[in-house]
mmCIF file of C-alpha atoms and ligand atoms in Angstrom:
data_model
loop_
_atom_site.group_PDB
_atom_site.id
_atom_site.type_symbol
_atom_site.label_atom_id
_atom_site.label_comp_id
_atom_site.label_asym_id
_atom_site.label_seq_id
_atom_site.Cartn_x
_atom_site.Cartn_y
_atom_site.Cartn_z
ATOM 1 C CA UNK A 682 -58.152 -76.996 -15.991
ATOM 2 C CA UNK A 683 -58.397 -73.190 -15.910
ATOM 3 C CA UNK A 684 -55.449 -70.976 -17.861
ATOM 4 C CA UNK A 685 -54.770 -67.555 -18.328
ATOM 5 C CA UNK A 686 -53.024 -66.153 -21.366
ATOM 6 C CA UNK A 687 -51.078 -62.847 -20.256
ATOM 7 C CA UNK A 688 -48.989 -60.983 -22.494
ATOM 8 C CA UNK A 689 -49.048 -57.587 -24.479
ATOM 9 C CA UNK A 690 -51.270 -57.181 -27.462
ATOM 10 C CA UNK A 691 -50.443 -58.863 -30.085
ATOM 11 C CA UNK A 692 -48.461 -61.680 -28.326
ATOM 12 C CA UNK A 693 -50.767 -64.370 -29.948
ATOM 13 C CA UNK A 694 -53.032 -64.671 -27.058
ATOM 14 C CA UNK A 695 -55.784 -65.262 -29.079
ATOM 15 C CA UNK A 696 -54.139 -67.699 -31.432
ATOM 16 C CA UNK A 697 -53.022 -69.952 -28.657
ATOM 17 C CA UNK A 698 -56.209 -69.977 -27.096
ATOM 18 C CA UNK A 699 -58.032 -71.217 -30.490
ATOM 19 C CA UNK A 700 -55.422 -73.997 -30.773
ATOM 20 C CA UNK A 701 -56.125 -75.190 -27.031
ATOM 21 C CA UNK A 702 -60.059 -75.004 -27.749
ATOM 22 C CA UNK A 703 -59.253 -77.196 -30.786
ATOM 23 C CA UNK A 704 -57.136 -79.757 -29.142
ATOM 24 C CA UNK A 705 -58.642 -79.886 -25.609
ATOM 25 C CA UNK A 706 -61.714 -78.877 -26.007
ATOM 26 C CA UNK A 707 -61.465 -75.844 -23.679
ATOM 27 C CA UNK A 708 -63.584 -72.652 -24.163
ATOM 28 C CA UNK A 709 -61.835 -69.767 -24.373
ATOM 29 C CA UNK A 710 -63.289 -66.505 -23.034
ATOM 30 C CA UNK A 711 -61.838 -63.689 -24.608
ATOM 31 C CA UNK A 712 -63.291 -60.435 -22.948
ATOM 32 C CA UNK A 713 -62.155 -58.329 -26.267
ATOM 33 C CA UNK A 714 -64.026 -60.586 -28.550
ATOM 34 C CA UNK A 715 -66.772 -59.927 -26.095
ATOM 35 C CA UNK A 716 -66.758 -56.173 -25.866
ATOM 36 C CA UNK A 717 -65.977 -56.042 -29.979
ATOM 37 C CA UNK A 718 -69.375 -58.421 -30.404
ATOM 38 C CA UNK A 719 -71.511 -55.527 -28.455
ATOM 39 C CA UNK A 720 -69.720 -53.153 -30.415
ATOM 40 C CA UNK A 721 -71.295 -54.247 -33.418
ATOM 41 C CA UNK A 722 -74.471 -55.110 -32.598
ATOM 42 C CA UNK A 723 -75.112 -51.686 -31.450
ATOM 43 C CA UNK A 724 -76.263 -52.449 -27.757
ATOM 44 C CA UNK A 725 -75.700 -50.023 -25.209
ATOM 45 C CA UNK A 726 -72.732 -51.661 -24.068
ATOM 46 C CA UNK A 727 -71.292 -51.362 -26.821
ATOM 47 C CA UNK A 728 -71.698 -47.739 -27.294
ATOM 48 C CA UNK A 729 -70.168 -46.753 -24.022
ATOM 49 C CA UNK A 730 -66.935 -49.033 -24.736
ATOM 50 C CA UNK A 731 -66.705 -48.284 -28.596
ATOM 51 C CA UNK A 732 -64.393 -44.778 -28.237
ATOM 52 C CA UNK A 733 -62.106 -45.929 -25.336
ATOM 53 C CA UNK A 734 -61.501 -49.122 -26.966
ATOM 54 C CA UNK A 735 -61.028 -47.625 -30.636
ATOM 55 C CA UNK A 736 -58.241 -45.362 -28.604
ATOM 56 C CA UNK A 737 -56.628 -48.482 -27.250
ATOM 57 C CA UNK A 738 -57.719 -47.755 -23.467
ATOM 58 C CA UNK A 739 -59.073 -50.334 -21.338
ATOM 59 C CA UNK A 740 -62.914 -50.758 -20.242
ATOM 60 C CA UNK A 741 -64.141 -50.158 -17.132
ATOM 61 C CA UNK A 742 -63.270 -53.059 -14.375
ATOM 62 C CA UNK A 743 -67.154 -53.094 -13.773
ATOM 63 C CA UNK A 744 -67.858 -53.781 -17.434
ATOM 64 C CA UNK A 745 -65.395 -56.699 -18.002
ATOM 65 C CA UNK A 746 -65.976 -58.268 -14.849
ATOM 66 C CA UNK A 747 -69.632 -58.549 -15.339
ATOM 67 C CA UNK A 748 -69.018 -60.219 -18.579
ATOM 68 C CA UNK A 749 -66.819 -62.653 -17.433
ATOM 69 C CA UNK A 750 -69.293 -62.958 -14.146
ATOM 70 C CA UNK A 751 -72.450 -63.935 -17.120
ATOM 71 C CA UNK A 752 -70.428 -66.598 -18.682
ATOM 72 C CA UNK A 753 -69.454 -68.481 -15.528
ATOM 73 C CA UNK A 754 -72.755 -68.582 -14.441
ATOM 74 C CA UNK A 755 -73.902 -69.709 -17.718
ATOM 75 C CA UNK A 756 -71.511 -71.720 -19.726
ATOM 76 C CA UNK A 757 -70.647 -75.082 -18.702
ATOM 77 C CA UNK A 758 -66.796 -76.263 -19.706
ATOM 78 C CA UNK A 759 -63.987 -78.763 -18.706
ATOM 79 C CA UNK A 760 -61.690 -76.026 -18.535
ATOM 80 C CA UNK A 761 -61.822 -72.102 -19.483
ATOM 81 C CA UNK A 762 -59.007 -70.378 -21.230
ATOM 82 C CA UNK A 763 -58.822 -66.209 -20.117
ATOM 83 C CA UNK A 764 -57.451 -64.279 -23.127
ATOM 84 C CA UNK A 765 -57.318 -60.528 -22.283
ATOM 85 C CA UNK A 766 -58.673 -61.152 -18.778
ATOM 86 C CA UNK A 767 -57.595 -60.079 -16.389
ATOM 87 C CA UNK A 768 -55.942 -56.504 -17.236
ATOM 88 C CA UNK A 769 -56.178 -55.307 -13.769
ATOM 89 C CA UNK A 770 -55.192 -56.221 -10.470
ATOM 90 C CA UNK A 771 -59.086 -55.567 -9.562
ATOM 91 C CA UNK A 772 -59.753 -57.729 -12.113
ATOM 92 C CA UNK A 773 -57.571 -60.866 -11.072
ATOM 93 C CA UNK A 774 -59.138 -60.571 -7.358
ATOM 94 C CA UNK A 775 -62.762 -60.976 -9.059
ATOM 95 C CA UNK A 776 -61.812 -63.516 -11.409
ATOM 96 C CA UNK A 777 -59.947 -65.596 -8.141
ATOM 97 C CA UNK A 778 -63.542 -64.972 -6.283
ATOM 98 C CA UNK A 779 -65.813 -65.811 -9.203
ATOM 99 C CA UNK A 780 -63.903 -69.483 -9.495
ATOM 100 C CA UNK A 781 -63.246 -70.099 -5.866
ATOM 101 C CA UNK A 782 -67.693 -69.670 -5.829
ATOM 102 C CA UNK A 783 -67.943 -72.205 -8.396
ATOM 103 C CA UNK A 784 -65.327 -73.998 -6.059
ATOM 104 C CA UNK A 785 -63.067 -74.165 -9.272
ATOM 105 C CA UNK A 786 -59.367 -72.669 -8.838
ATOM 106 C CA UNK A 787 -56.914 -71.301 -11.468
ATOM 107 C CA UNK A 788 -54.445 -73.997 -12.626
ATOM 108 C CA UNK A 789 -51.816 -71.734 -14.629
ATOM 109 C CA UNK A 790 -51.272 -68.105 -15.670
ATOM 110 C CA UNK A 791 -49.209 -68.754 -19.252
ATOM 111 C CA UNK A 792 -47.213 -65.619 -19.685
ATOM 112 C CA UNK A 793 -45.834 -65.086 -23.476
ATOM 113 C CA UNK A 794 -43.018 -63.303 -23.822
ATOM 114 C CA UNK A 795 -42.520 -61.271 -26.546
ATOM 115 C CA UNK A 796 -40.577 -58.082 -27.086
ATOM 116 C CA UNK A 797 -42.291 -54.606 -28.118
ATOM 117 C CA UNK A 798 -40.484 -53.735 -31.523
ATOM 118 C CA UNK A 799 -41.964 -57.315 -32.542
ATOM 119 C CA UNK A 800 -45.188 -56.226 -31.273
ATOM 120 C CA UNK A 801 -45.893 -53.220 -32.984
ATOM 121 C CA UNK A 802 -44.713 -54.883 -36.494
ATOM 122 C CA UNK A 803 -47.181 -57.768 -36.031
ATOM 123 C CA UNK A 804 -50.250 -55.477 -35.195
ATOM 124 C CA UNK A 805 -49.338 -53.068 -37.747
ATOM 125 C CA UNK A 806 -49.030 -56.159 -40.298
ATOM 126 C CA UNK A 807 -52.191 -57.996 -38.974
ATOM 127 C CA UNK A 808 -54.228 -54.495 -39.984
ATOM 128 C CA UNK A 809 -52.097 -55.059 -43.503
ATOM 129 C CA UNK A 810 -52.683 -58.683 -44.263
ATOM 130 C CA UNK A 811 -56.418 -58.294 -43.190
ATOM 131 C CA UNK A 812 -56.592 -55.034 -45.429
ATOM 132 C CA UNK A 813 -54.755 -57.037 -48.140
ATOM 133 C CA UNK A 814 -57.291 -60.448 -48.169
ATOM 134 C CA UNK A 815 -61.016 -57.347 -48.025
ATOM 135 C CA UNK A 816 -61.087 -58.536 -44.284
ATOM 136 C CA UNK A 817 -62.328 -56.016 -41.625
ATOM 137 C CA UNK A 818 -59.464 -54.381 -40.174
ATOM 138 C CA UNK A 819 -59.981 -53.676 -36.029
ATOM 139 C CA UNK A 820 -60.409 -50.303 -35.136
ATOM 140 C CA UNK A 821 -57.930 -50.168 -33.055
ATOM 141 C CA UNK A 822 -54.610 -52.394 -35.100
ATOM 142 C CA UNK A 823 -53.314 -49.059 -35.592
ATOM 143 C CA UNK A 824 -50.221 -47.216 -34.614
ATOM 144 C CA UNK A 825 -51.772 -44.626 -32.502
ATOM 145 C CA UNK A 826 -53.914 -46.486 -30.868
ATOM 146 C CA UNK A 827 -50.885 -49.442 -30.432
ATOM 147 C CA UNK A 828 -49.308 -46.992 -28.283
ATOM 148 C CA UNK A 829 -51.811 -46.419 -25.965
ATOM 149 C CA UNK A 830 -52.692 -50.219 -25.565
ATOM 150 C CA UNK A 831 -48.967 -50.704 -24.927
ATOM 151 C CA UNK A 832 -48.570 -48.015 -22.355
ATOM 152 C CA UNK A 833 -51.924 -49.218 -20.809
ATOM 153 C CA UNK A 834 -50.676 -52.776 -20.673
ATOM 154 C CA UNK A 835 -47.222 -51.599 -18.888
ATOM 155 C CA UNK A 836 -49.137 -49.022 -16.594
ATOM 156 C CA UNK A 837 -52.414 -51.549 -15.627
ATOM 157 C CA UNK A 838 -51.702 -55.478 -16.317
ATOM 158 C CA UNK A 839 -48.249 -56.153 -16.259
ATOM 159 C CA UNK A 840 -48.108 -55.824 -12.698
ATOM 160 C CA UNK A 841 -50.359 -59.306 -12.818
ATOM 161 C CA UNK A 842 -47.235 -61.058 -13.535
ATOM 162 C CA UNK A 843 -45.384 -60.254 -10.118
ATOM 163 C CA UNK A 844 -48.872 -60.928 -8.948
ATOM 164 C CA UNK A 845 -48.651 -64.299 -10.117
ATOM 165 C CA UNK A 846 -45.714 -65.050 -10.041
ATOM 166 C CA UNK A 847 -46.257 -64.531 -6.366
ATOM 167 C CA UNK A 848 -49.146 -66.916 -5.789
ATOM 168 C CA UNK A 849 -47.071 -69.615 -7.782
ATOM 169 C CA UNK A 850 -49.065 -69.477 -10.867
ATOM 170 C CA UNK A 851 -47.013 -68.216 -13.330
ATOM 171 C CA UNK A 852 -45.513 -70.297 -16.146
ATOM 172 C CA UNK A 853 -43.348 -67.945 -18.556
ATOM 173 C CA UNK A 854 -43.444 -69.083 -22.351
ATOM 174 C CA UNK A 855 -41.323 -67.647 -25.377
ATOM 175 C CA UNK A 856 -44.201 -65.672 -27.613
ATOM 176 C CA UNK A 857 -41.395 -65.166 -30.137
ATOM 177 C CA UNK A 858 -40.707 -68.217 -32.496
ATOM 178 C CA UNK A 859 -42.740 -69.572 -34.762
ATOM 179 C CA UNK A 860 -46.072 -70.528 -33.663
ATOM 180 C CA UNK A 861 -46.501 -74.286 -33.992
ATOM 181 C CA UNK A 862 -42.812 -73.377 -31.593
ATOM 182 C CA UNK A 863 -44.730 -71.669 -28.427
ATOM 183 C CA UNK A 864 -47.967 -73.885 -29.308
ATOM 184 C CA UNK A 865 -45.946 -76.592 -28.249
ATOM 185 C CA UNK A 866 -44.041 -74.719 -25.437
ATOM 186 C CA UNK A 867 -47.292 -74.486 -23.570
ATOM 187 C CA UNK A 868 -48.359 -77.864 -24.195
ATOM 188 C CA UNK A 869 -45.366 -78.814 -22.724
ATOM 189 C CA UNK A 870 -46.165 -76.220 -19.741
ATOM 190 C CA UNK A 871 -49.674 -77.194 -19.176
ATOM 191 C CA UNK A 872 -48.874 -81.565 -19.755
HETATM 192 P P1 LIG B 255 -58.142 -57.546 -27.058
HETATM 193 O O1 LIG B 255 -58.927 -58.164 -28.165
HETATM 194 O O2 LIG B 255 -57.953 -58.470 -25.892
HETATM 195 O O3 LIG B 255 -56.858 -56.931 -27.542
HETATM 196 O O4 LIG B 255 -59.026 -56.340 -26.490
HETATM 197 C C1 LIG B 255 -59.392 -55.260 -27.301
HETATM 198 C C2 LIG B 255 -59.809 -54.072 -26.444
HETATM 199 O O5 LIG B 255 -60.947 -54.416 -25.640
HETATM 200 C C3 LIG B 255 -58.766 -53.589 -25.441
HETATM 201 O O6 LIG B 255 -57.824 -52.714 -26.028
HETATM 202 C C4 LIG B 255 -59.659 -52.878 -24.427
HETATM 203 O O7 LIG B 255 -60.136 -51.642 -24.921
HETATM 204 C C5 LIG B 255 -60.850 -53.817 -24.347
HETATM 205 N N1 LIG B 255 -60.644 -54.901 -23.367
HETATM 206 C C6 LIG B 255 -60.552 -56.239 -23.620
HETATM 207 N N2 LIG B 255 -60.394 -56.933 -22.490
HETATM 208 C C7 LIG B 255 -60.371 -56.029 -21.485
HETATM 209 C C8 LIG B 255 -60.201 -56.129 -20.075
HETATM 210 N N3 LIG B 255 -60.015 -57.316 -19.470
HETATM 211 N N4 LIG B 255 -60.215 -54.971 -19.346
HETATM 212 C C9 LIG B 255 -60.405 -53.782 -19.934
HETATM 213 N N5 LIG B 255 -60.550 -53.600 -21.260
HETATM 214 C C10 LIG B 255 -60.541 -54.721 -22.036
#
């Protein structure tokens, strides 16, 4: 089984997805923990992303796509999980190409729903809390730069969720309640 996790950031995409590699042994392929990785190790890569994403902008289409493009061709799995891929409409049409040539389709596009005062308190407390316990805090859990990733996400990937929503894919989750709450939501979702 192949999933998508859509939602704003900082509507526990990334949590879910851990708690459905745990449980189902899916690998989750999380294009920011990608692009943060060649961030720190300094490659070239990660130079040319490091400002826009520190802003809260999104990579280039190119960039991401060839990512995801190295890990399909290399990793084997019984089941991928997309968190924070696609962000684009460009993006979704590669990522419906790249599994239809592994003959492999898309078997649900989870969609948590959250709302954006809730947002902006939980990345603003996630830079706390990390702050708080001498974690690294991410460049970009700041207010400014929560802004732009907001207005990006409205402008550039919401649209995904007509798109969807259109090909029948998309499953709509509460990304509100507690977490064990919407972890079991999409259980429920995905059977
Ligand atoms: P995330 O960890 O998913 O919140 O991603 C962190 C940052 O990485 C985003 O704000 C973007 O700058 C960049 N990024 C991650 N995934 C993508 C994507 N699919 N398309 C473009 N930029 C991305």
């Amino acid at each position: 089984m192949n999933i998508i996790l859509l939602g704003p950031p900082g509507a526990g995409k990334g949590t879910q997805a851990r708690f459905l590699v745990e449980e189902r042994g899916m690998v989750q392929l999380s294009t920011g923990d990608m692009l943060r990785a060649a961030k720190s190790s300094g490659s070239e890569m990660g130079r040319i992303v490091a400002d826009v994403m520190d802003r809260g902008g999104l990579v280039t289409d190119e960039i991401v796509i060839g990512l995801i493009r190295e890990q399909l061709e290399t990793v084997k799995a019984n089941g991928f999980i997309f968190d924070g891929f696609p962000r684009t409409l460009a993006q979704a049409d590669a990522l419906g190409d790249l599994l239809a040539e592994k003959g492999e389709s898309l078997d649900a596009v989870i969609e948590l729903e959250v709302n954006d005062e809730v947002l902006v308190e939980r990345i603003v407390g996630r830079a706390a809390e990390a702050a708080a316990a001498g974690q690294p805090v991410r460049a970009d859990d700041n207010a400014e730069s929560m802004k732009v990733r907001l207005m990006e996400y409205y402008k550039k990937t919401s649209p995904l969720i007509g798109y969807y929503y259109a090909k029948g894919q998309l499953t709509k989750v509460d990304g509100l309640g507690e977490i064990a709450d919407v972890k079991a939501a999409i259980a429920a979702k995905l059977g």
